[in-house]
Amino acid sequence: MRPSRRELMKWVTASGITLGISRLSLADTLGFLVHETLPGRGVSRPASGRVDGVAKATGAKLYASDFRAADLPGWPGETSHALLVRAADATHVYSGLDLERLGKLAPPSVVVTAADLERIGTRVPEFYTGDLFCPVGKTPLYLGQPVALLIFDTFDAFDRARLALREDNFLRFGAETGPVPGANYAAFRFTRVAGATPDAPDIYSPIQEGWISPGFLESSGRPIWQPLPVAKGGEYVKGATYGEDIRAALARKDPSILTLARDFETQSVDPMFLEPEAGLAWFDSASKDLKLVLGVQSPFEAGSAIAFLLGEAADAYKPSRIDAQFAYVGGGFGGRDHTPFPLYVALAAMFFPGRPVRLAHDRYQQFQGGIKRHPFKMHSEIGIDRATGKIVAFAADHVLDGGGLMNYSTSVAVVGATGATGIYDVPKVDVTTVAVHSRGVTAGSMRGYGTLQTMTALEVLVDEAAAALPLDPIEFRRRNALKVGGRTMTGNPYSVSVRTPEILDKLDRHAIWKRRAEEKARAPAGVLIGTGVACSMKDYGTGADCSLGTVSIDPEGRISIHSDAVEMGNGIGTALANRVALHLGSIADEVTVAQVDVFDALGLFTSGDAYLISQEEQDTAARDTGWVPAISSATSASIGAHVGTQAAAEAARVVFRFGLWPAALDLWGIAPNDPRSKQSDEAFWQDGYLVMSGLSPLPLKAIAAKAHARKGVTGAMAHAFSRWAWSQATFAIGDQEWTADIDALAIQLGSAAFTRLDRSAVAFPPADYNRIGTAFSSLCGTLVRVEIERATGVLRIAKAYSVLECGQVLVPEVVVGQAQGGFAMGVGYALLETLPPFEEGPGNGKWNLGQYLIARGSDLPLHDLEIEVLPPFSPKEPPKGMAEVVMIPIVPALLNAIFDATGHRFNALPVTQAMLKGVLA
């Protein structure tokens, strides 16, 4: 018997828990599904702008932190509160919590520790391997590791305890042990040697040979990168030998080759989303239902992790059903993707049954416990032929600090390494990367995802190389830009448009660049002026991305959309509405996001690991028409338009082709044997009317009514999977075959229930595509002009320009907004933000916005930032991810502008006012 998605969850956890995952929005006494959609029935649809704009601007309860128990139908009226106590010491044995002293100030009703989790039999999901609470008698794994969860019946007691714990130390520690040692999270080497000509096969590349890791470590735990002459690790030896040859060639003193070797270091920073992590949970011990309200980027994972956590717990602590509802997210930037926070929310409810419990970080707690960006240390070497200005070789070594838990360190290391050559075509590349464990706060997913660090180092190095040749910086980039069909450092070409020449031409022609010498000459006394340029690519997608979507239309022509994509400020709801409108002619009346279990009609199940599965395993599994490599994936802004809207768009195509189009033919009186009946691609929507040459325009409402009367297809539900290419399947709809970039489909006829269609053929992207590393990429170039006061080091960004491409633009305002926000984040990263490592950093629990500086309006060129978005490469080009790439070139452009102004190159971030003043004194 084939398990459904829900049954699979139950079987995998061996728990008997029924898991429900749904979207939460406007709380009311009515059911959630009535009010969770935006704009919602009875609310005027926006002609343009965001479907969630009115709700957000008017302060509707949308976010997890907004809700209390009294807001939720059927919940008890009172809310209790919990807080996590975290260790600010990771070098001494933890001896326990001084509850007696704390109890005199604010006695907790319940205290949950590691001993309690062991007593009731919880399990830690594999992704979060490590102690959820540091046990008494052990040294904390990392700074900020929780040691206890305190639950308070009243808010007043909770608030007193929160303030007391901030001001005083109630934790006891014993003998000094030093930091707990931990193995490296990952170590990889990416080496490519191109063939003699651009069309020749590579001599060696990761996509041909597979990814390699060193098999030996030094006593310090660091990898031994040299190819050792031993039988073990033969595959590594082969690749490493080519890599060492590249490095030896760079080390030679060849006068015809310009060689530069530089070190660069980036810092740890906080995602700084507007809403700190928050959640609300209630365990009804009578019904054994666990209900949660959460705000995360990965709903499916969060629900699954909670089910695994409690799946084998003692009977009193094991829910029979988990109902996880997901609110809007007040900013994510990766920091809410696979976060352990939901596990603690669930535990708070289980240990205080009968009372809803709220767990919500304040900003101090978010700094101490939230996921951070990885700091990188990089050594880079580049070789350039002096005669041609062409890059001949590049090598780099990356070391990134992953902090106390692995989280996404392996993935960040890979993405940073495979993006280390940026926009350039480099025939010989050798990059090593190692993600190390430390006692620091856990680092994980964050906007830019490794490439922000490595491409900043690259673009600063490229600028220095251009100056040394000498060659105009844009001309140098133009000569070395990767062309369409050119191979990346893993050995594969991008499968999307590569528009580097257009971007560089835009930069070259812009007034900021053209007038740079003139502006420098006009600098007033005591002011230095500099102009900088940078250009970056950023991959989007992970190699195992999923999209779930349902589109339906009622007899009145009202469109409803359901999707598993998460709204976190990225405008995904509006993107869904706009992309579906391309096929159905109108903005949806209802858009519901962050849903997972409303797609049961598809009968999906999965097995194995989408990243590690072999081709044989995939082929065998795919024989079952309900199997897919993965069901639902986390949302990041970079894949929102590309992945998040895919299933809904394909569902809309089905509704049009097999529901609205036959209905329109009926209304026009066109017979099935009329050639025009086959010309659906020639029809188009205009102002809510379906238009076709020589025929009267038809209003959507009339077509929808006819489609329902005919019992045609009025709804479609789809699943799509991408491994650097979309899965593709064929389905029989009526007497016709339909092939689309989806792998599961259910349809609704008239007002009937959805019925799954078995696929007659399916092609999942080959398992070997996991070797690619990246096949999708967007591009952004940036110019900045800075003015620096010599006496004070104060830097002002006088003018800036970013030009980007992102394929089909679904919501132009959101694209520009993402670019503006990316610019602000880039400024903060380059000039302001930093978190010291270890005891002086956020893990000590003392950090807030008093110490942590972020970019404010006064730091930005509010009226002098120009954003240009290139039109799609072709009318049929799909959306591309762009939310990350718009941040990356800002950072090196600022550093290059600082050099142009001061003559000094900085090799570490951030470049602060004090540092500028120091070099100018």
mmCIF file with all atom_site columns, C-alpha atoms in Angstrom, residues 315-473:
data_model
loop_
_atom_site.group_PDB
_atom_site.id
_atom_site.type_symbol
_atom_site.label_atom_id
_atom_site.label_alt_id
_atom_site.label_comp_id
_atom_site.label_asym_id
_atom_site.label_entity_id
_atom_site.label_seq_id
_atom_site.pdbx_PDB_ins_code
_atom_site.Cartn_x
_atom_site.Cartn_y
_atom_site.Cartn_z
_atom_site.occupancy
_atom_site.B_iso_or_equiv
_atom_site.pdbx_formal_charge
_atom_site.auth_seq_id
_atom_site.auth_comp_id
_atom_site.auth_asym_id
_atom_site.auth_atom_id
_atom_site.pdbx_PDB_model_num
ATOM 1   C CA . ASP A 1 315 ? 2.170  8.949  26.528  1.00 0.00 ? 315 ASP A CA 1
ATOM 2   C CA . ALA A 1 316 ? 1.371  12.100 28.509  1.00 0.00 ? 316 ALA A CA 1
ATOM 3   C CA . TYR A 1 317 ? 3.766  14.110 26.321  1.00 0.00 ? 317 TYR A CA 1
ATOM 4   C CA . LYS A 1 318 ? 2.880  12.636 22.957  1.00 0.00 ? 318 LYS A CA 1
ATOM 5   C CA . PRO A 1 319 ? 0.121  14.409 21.043  1.00 0.00 ? 319 PRO A CA 1
ATOM 6   C CA . SER A 1 320 ? -2.211 12.398 18.889  1.00 0.00 ? 320 SER A CA 1
ATOM 7   C CA . ARG A 1 321 ? -2.527 15.279 16.466  1.00 0.00 ? 321 ARG A CA 1
ATOM 8   C CA . ILE A 1 322 ? -0.391 18.303 15.669  1.00 0.00 ? 322 ILE A CA 1
ATOM 9   C CA . ASP A 1 323 ? -2.106 21.263 14.051  1.00 0.00 ? 323 ASP A CA 1
ATOM 10  C CA . ALA A 1 324 ? 0.634  23.679 13.020  1.00 0.00 ? 324 ALA A CA 1
ATOM 11  C CA . GLN A 1 325 ? -0.588 26.934 11.523  1.00 0.00 ? 325 GLN A CA 1
ATOM 12  C CA . PHE A 1 326 ? 1.785  29.401 9.918   1.00 0.00 ? 326 PHE A CA 1
ATOM 13  C CA . ALA A 1 327 ? 1.521  33.142 10.067  1.00 0.00 ? 327 ALA A CA 1
ATOM 14  C CA . TYR A 1 328 ? 3.201  35.744 7.924   1.00 0.00 ? 328 TYR A CA 1
ATOM 15  C CA . VAL A 1 329 ? 6.886  36.190 8.677   1.00 0.00 ? 329 VAL A CA 1
ATOM 16  C CA . GLY A 1 330 ? 8.136  39.638 9.621   1.00 0.00 ? 330 GLY A CA 1
ATOM 17  C CA . GLY A 1 331 ? 11.363 39.314 7.680   1.00 0.00 ? 331 GLY A CA 1
ATOM 18  C CA . GLY A 1 332 ? 13.382 36.170 7.126   1.00 0.00 ? 332 GLY A CA 1
ATOM 19  C CA . PHE A 1 333 ? 16.605 36.688 5.142   1.00 0.00 ? 333 PHE A CA 1
ATOM 20  C CA . GLY A 1 334 ? 17.303 32.973 5.717   1.00 0.00 ? 334 GLY A CA 1
ATOM 21  C CA . GLY A 1 335 ? 17.381 33.308 9.495   1.00 0.00 ? 335 GLY A CA 1
ATOM 22  C CA . ARG A 1 336 ? 14.003 31.536 9.879   1.00 0.00 ? 336 ARG A CA 1
ATOM 23  C CA . ASP A 1 337 ? 14.846 28.659 7.565   1.00 0.00 ? 337 ASP A CA 1
ATOM 24  C CA . HIS A 1 338 ? 15.382 25.454 9.571   1.00 0.00 ? 338 HIS A CA 1
ATOM 25  C CA . THR A 1 339 ? 15.554 27.220 12.920  1.00 0.00 ? 339 THR A CA 1
ATOM 26  C CA . PRO A 1 340 ? 15.210 25.099 16.105  1.00 0.00 ? 340 PRO A CA 1
ATOM 27  C CA . PHE A 1 341 ? 12.935 27.728 17.659  1.00 0.00 ? 341 PHE A CA 1
ATOM 28  C CA . PRO A 1 342 ? 9.654  25.878 16.837  1.00 0.00 ? 342 PRO A CA 1
ATOM 29  C CA . LEU A 1 343 ? 10.879 22.863 18.822  1.00 0.00 ? 343 LEU A CA 1
ATOM 30  C CA . TYR A 1 344 ? 11.025 24.959 21.979  1.00 0.00 ? 344 TYR A CA 1
ATOM 31  C CA . VAL A 1 345 ? 7.578  26.430 21.294  1.00 0.00 ? 345 VAL A CA 1
ATOM 32  C CA . ALA A 1 346 ? 6.173  22.897 21.131  1.00 0.00 ? 346 ALA A CA 1
ATOM 33  C CA . LEU A 1 347 ? 7.976  21.834 24.310  1.00 0.00 ? 347 LEU A CA 1
ATOM 34  C CA . ALA A 1 348 ? 6.565  24.834 26.186  1.00 0.00 ? 348 ALA A CA 1
ATOM 35  C CA . ALA A 1 349 ? 3.029  23.638 25.452  1.00 0.00 ? 349 ALA A CA 1
ATOM 36  C CA . MET A 1 350 ? 3.733  19.990 26.238  1.00 0.00 ? 350 MET A CA 1
ATOM 37  C CA . PHE A 1 351 ? 5.145  20.804 29.666  1.00 0.00 ? 351 PHE A CA 1
ATOM 38  C CA . PHE A 1 352 ? 2.291  23.168 30.552  1.00 0.00 ? 352 PHE A CA 1
ATOM 39  C CA . PRO A 1 353 ? -0.774 21.280 29.301  1.00 0.00 ? 353 PRO A CA 1
ATOM 40  C CA . GLY A 1 354 ? -4.114 22.985 29.183  1.00 0.00 ? 354 GLY A CA 1
ATOM 41  C CA . ARG A 1 355 ? -2.696 26.505 28.939  1.00 0.00 ? 355 ARG A CA 1
ATOM 42  C CA . PRO A 1 356 ? -1.611 28.249 25.742  1.00 0.00 ? 356 PRO A CA 1
ATOM 43  C CA . VAL A 1 357 ? 2.026  29.304 26.071  1.00 0.00 ? 357 VAL A CA 1
ATOM 44  C CA . ARG A 1 358 ? 3.753  32.045 24.135  1.00 0.00 ? 358 ARG A CA 1
ATOM 45  C CA . LEU A 1 359 ? 7.504  31.925 23.513  1.00 0.00 ? 359 LEU A CA 1
ATOM 46  C CA . ALA A 1 360 ? 8.818  35.106 21.927  1.00 0.00 ? 360 ALA A CA 1
ATOM 47  C CA . HIS A 1 361 ? 12.308 36.507 21.735  1.00 0.00 ? 361 HIS A CA 1
ATOM 48  C CA . ASP A 1 362 ? 13.012 40.095 22.579  1.00 0.00 ? 362 ASP A CA 1
ATOM 49  C CA . ARG A 1 363 ? 15.901 41.663 20.700  1.00 0.00 ? 363 ARG A CA 1
ATOM 50  C CA . TYR A 1 364 ? 18.482 40.651 23.342  1.00 0.00 ? 364 TYR A CA 1
ATOM 51  C CA . GLN A 1 365 ? 17.355 37.038 23.100  1.00 0.00 ? 365 GLN A CA 1
ATOM 52  C CA . GLN A 1 366 ? 17.290 37.130 19.314  1.00 0.00 ? 366 GLN A CA 1
ATOM 53  C CA . PHE A 1 367 ? 20.875 38.344 19.225  1.00 0.00 ? 367 PHE A CA 1
ATOM 54  C CA . GLN A 1 368 ? 21.927 35.617 21.644  1.00 0.00 ? 368 GLN A CA 1
ATOM 55  C CA . GLY A 1 369 ? 20.045 32.725 20.089  1.00 0.00 ? 369 GLY A CA 1
ATOM 56  C CA . GLY A 1 370 ? 19.229 33.609 16.475  1.00 0.00 ? 370 GLY A CA 1
ATOM 57  C CA . ILE A 1 371 ? 21.074 32.276 13.440  1.00 0.00 ? 371 ILE A CA 1
ATOM 58  C CA . LYS A 1 372 ? 23.935 34.437 12.146  1.00 0.00 ? 372 LYS A CA 1
ATOM 59  C CA . ARG A 1 373 ? 25.841 34.948 8.881   1.00 0.00 ? 373 ARG A CA 1
ATOM 60  C CA . HIS A 1 374 ? 29.040 32.921 8.587   1.00 0.00 ? 374 HIS A CA 1
ATOM 61  C CA . PRO A 1 375 ? 32.260 34.881 8.984   1.00 0.00 ? 375 PRO A CA 1
ATOM 62  C CA . PHE A 1 376 ? 34.772 33.907 6.274   1.00 0.00 ? 376 PHE A CA 1
ATOM 63  C CA . LYS A 1 377 ? 38.553 33.992 6.080   1.00 0.00 ? 377 LYS A CA 1
ATOM 64  C CA . MET A 1 378 ? 39.705 33.797 2.474   1.00 0.00 ? 378 MET A CA 1
ATOM 65  C CA . HIS A 1 379 ? 43.041 33.606 0.712   1.00 0.00 ? 379 HIS A CA 1
ATOM 66  C CA . SER A 1 380 ? 42.776 34.206 -3.038  1.00 0.00 ? 380 SER A CA 1
ATOM 67  C CA . GLU A 1 381 ? 45.282 34.063 -5.886  1.00 0.00 ? 381 GLU A CA 1
ATOM 68  C CA . ILE A 1 382 ? 44.674 35.219 -9.430  1.00 0.00 ? 382 ILE A CA 1
ATOM 69  C CA . GLY A 1 383 ? 46.794 35.046 -12.567 1.00 0.00 ? 383 GLY A CA 1
ATOM 70  C CA . ILE A 1 384 ? 46.191 37.338 -15.567 1.00 0.00 ? 384 ILE A CA 1
ATOM 71  C CA . ASP A 1 385 ? 47.872 37.376 -18.948 1.00 0.00 ? 385 ASP A CA 1
ATOM 72  C CA . ARG A 1 386 ? 49.330 40.878 -19.240 1.00 0.00 ? 386 ARG A CA 1
ATOM 73  C CA . ALA A 1 387 ? 49.055 40.968 -23.031 1.00 0.00 ? 387 ALA A CA 1
ATOM 74  C CA . THR A 1 388 ? 45.370 40.092 -23.278 1.00 0.00 ? 388 THR A CA 1
ATOM 75  C CA . GLY A 1 389 ? 44.044 41.023 -19.868 1.00 0.00 ? 389 GLY A CA 1
ATOM 76  C CA . LYS A 1 390 ? 42.476 37.559 -19.610 1.00 0.00 ? 390 LYS A CA 1
ATOM 77  C CA . ILE A 1 391 ? 42.334 35.602 -16.360 1.00 0.00 ? 391 ILE A CA 1
ATOM 78  C CA . VAL A 1 392 ? 44.278 32.364 -16.765 1.00 0.00 ? 392 VAL A CA 1
ATOM 79  C CA . ALA A 1 393 ? 43.950 30.855 -13.299 1.00 0.00 ? 393 ALA A CA 1
ATOM 80  C CA . PHE A 1 394 ? 42.338 31.375 -9.922  1.00 0.00 ? 394 PHE A CA 1
ATOM 81  C CA . ALA A 1 395 ? 42.805 29.624 -6.580  1.00 0.00 ? 395 ALA A CA 1
ATOM 82  C CA . ALA A 1 396 ? 41.295 30.257 -3.182  1.00 0.00 ? 396 ALA A CA 1
ATOM 83  C CA . ASP A 1 397 ? 41.061 28.805 0.307   1.00 0.00 ? 397 ASP A CA 1
ATOM 84  C CA . HIS A 1 398 ? 37.974 29.504 2.426   1.00 0.00 ? 398 HIS A CA 1
ATOM 85  C CA . VAL A 1 399 ? 37.501 28.909 6.131   1.00 0.00 ? 399 VAL A CA 1
ATOM 86  C CA . LEU A 1 400 ? 34.067 29.691 7.532   1.00 0.00 ? 400 LEU A CA 1
ATOM 87  C CA . ASP A 1 401 ? 32.952 29.522 11.144  1.00 0.00 ? 401 ASP A CA 1
ATOM 88  C CA . GLY A 1 402 ? 29.673 27.654 11.533  1.00 0.00 ? 402 GLY A CA 1
ATOM 89  C CA . GLY A 1 403 ? 29.312 28.183 15.263  1.00 0.00 ? 403 GLY A CA 1
ATOM 90  C CA . GLY A 1 404 ? 27.888 25.622 17.651  1.00 0.00 ? 404 GLY A CA 1
ATOM 91  C CA . LEU A 1 405 ? 25.481 23.633 15.443  1.00 0.00 ? 405 LEU A CA 1
ATOM 92  C CA . MET A 1 406 ? 25.902 22.564 11.826  1.00 0.00 ? 406 MET A CA 1
ATOM 93  C CA . ASN A 1 407 ? 22.688 24.088 10.456  1.00 0.00 ? 407 ASN A CA 1
ATOM 94  C CA . TYR A 1 408 ? 23.390 25.029 6.804   1.00 0.00 ? 408 TYR A CA 1
ATOM 95  C CA . SER A 1 409 ? 27.176 25.335 7.103   1.00 0.00 ? 409 SER A CA 1
ATOM 96  C CA . THR A 1 410 ? 27.845 22.579 4.568   1.00 0.00 ? 410 THR A CA 1
ATOM 97  C CA . SER A 1 411 ? 25.593 24.180 1.990   1.00 0.00 ? 411 SER A CA 1
ATOM 98  C CA . VAL A 1 412 ? 26.915 27.702 2.606   1.00 0.00 ? 412 VAL A CA 1
ATOM 99  C CA . ALA A 1 413 ? 30.480 26.415 2.159   1.00 0.00 ? 413 ALA A CA 1
ATOM 100 C CA . VAL A 1 414 ? 29.571 24.808 -1.166  1.00 0.00 ? 414 VAL A CA 1
ATOM 101 C CA . VAL A 1 415 ? 27.639 27.776 -2.530  1.00 0.00 ? 415 VAL A CA 1
ATOM 102 C CA . GLY A 1 416 ? 30.376 30.212 -1.504  1.00 0.00 ? 416 GLY A CA 1
ATOM 103 C CA . ALA A 1 417 ? 33.061 28.057 -3.121  1.00 0.00 ? 417 ALA A CA 1
ATOM 104 C CA . THR A 1 418 ? 31.198 27.372 -6.362  1.00 0.00 ? 418 THR A CA 1
ATOM 105 C CA . GLY A 1 419 ? 30.418 31.075 -6.675  1.00 0.00 ? 419 GLY A CA 1
ATOM 106 C CA . ALA A 1 420 ? 34.000 32.144 -6.037  1.00 0.00 ? 420 ALA A CA 1
ATOM 107 C CA . THR A 1 421 ? 34.704 32.977 -9.701  1.00 0.00 ? 421 THR A CA 1
ATOM 108 C CA . GLY A 1 422 ? 31.681 35.273 -9.962  1.00 0.00 ? 422 GLY A CA 1
ATOM 109 C CA . ILE A 1 423 ? 30.831 36.504 -13.443 1.00 0.00 ? 423 ILE A CA 1
ATOM 110 C CA . TYR A 1 424 ? 34.120 35.367 -14.936 1.00 0.00 ? 424 TYR A CA 1
ATOM 111 C CA . ASP A 1 425 ? 35.269 32.674 -17.345 1.00 0.00 ? 425 ASP A CA 1
ATOM 112 C CA . VAL A 1 426 ? 38.334 31.119 -15.736 1.00 0.00 ? 426 VAL A CA 1
ATOM 113 C CA . PRO A 1 427 ? 39.931 28.099 -17.433 1.00 0.00 ? 427 PRO A CA 1
ATOM 114 C CA . LYS A 1 428 ? 41.813 26.846 -14.371 1.00 0.00 ? 428 LYS A CA 1
ATOM 115 C CA . VAL A 1 429 ? 40.254 27.007 -10.931 1.00 0.00 ? 429 VAL A CA 1
ATOM 116 C CA . ASP A 1 430 ? 41.049 25.425 -7.592  1.00 0.00 ? 430 ASP A CA 1
ATOM 117 C CA . VAL A 1 431 ? 39.029 26.326 -4.498  1.00 0.00 ? 431 VAL A CA 1
ATOM 118 C CA . THR A 1 432 ? 39.080 24.635 -1.112  1.00 0.00 ? 432 THR A CA 1
ATOM 119 C CA . THR A 1 433 ? 36.515 25.291 1.575   1.00 0.00 ? 433 THR A CA 1
ATOM 120 C CA . VAL A 1 434 ? 36.096 24.114 5.148   1.00 0.00 ? 434 VAL A CA 1
ATOM 121 C CA . ALA A 1 435 ? 33.271 24.908 7.558   1.00 0.00 ? 435 ALA A CA 1
ATOM 122 C CA . VAL A 1 436 ? 34.498 24.596 11.128  1.00 0.00 ? 436 VAL A CA 1
ATOM 123 C CA . HIS A 1 437 ? 32.736 24.084 14.432  1.00 0.00 ? 437 HIS A CA 1
ATOM 124 C CA . SER A 1 438 ? 33.269 26.664 17.149  1.00 0.00 ? 438 SER A CA 1
ATOM 125 C CA . ARG A 1 439 ? 31.681 27.786 20.414  1.00 0.00 ? 439 ARG A CA 1
ATOM 126 C CA . GLY A 1 440 ? 30.174 30.785 18.608  1.00 0.00 ? 440 GLY A CA 1
ATOM 127 C CA . VAL A 1 441 ? 26.467 31.394 18.027  1.00 0.00 ? 441 VAL A CA 1
ATOM 128 C CA . THR A 1 442 ? 25.176 29.088 15.287  1.00 0.00 ? 442 THR A CA 1
ATOM 129 C CA . ALA A 1 443 ? 25.563 30.393 11.742  1.00 0.00 ? 443 ALA A CA 1
ATOM 130 C CA . GLY A 1 444 ? 23.265 29.277 8.955   1.00 0.00 ? 444 GLY A CA 1
ATOM 131 C CA . SER A 1 445 ? 21.250 30.494 6.014   1.00 0.00 ? 445 SER A CA 1
ATOM 132 C CA . MET A 1 446 ? 21.336 34.235 5.315   1.00 0.00 ? 446 MET A CA 1
ATOM 133 C CA . ARG A 1 447 ? 20.785 36.493 2.316   1.00 0.00 ? 447 ARG A CA 1
ATOM 134 C CA . GLY A 1 448 ? 23.742 36.104 -0.040  1.00 0.00 ? 448 GLY A CA 1
ATOM 135 C CA . TYR A 1 449 ? 24.447 32.622 1.309   1.00 0.00 ? 449 TYR A CA 1
ATOM 136 C CA . GLY A 1 450 ? 28.229 32.437 1.088   1.00 0.00 ? 450 GLY A CA 1
ATOM 137 C CA . THR A 1 451 ? 28.560 34.208 -2.237  1.00 0.00 ? 451 THR A CA 1
ATOM 138 C CA . LEU A 1 452 ? 28.287 37.607 -0.553  1.00 0.00 ? 452 LEU A CA 1
ATOM 139 C CA . GLN A 1 453 ? 31.532 36.798 1.228   1.00 0.00 ? 453 GLN A CA 1
ATOM 140 C CA . THR A 1 454 ? 33.440 35.165 -1.628  1.00 0.00 ? 454 THR A CA 1
ATOM 141 C CA . MET A 1 455 ? 32.284 37.525 -4.383  1.00 0.00 ? 455 MET A CA 1
ATOM 142 C CA . THR A 1 456 ? 33.155 40.554 -2.279  1.00 0.00 ? 456 THR A CA 1
ATOM 143 C CA . ALA A 1 457 ? 36.717 39.250 -1.960  1.00 0.00 ? 457 ALA A CA 1
ATOM 144 C CA . LEU A 1 458 ? 36.770 38.485 -5.697  1.00 0.00 ? 458 LEU A CA 1
ATOM 145 C CA . GLU A 1 459 ? 35.459 41.846 -6.920  1.00 0.00 ? 459 GLU A CA 1
ATOM 146 C CA . VAL A 1 460 ? 37.928 43.758 -4.746  1.00 0.00 ? 460 VAL A CA 1
ATOM 147 C CA . LEU A 1 461 ? 40.751 41.565 -6.084  1.00 0.00 ? 461 LEU A CA 1
ATOM 148 C CA . VAL A 1 462 ? 39.569 42.058 -9.673  1.00 0.00 ? 462 VAL A CA 1
ATOM 149 C CA . ASP A 1 463 ? 39.564 45.819 -9.182  1.00 0.00 ? 463 ASP A CA 1
ATOM 150 C CA . GLU A 1 464 ? 43.114 45.706 -7.887  1.00 0.00 ? 464 GLU A CA 1
ATOM 151 C CA . ALA A 1 465 ? 44.183 43.554 -10.818 1.00 0.00 ? 465 ALA A CA 1
ATOM 152 C CA . ALA A 1 466 ? 42.655 45.991 -13.318 1.00 0.00 ? 466 ALA A CA 1
ATOM 153 C CA . ALA A 1 467 ? 44.551 48.866 -11.687 1.00 0.00 ? 467 ALA A CA 1
ATOM 154 C CA . ALA A 1 468 ? 47.813 46.904 -11.790 1.00 0.00 ? 468 ALA A CA 1
ATOM 155 C CA . LEU A 1 469 ? 47.625 45.998 -15.495 1.00 0.00 ? 469 LEU A CA 1
ATOM 156 C CA . PRO A 1 470 ? 46.498 48.900 -15.930 1.00 0.00 ? 470 PRO A CA 1
ATOM 157 C CA . LEU A 1 471 ? 43.104 48.441 -17.578 1.00 0.00 ? 471 LEU A CA 1
ATOM 158 C CA . ASP A 1 472 ? 39.743 50.137 -17.181 1.00 0.00 ? 472 ASP A CA 1
ATOM 159 C CA . PRO A 1 473 ? 37.868 48.134 -14.497 1.00 0.00 ? 473 PRO A CA 1
#
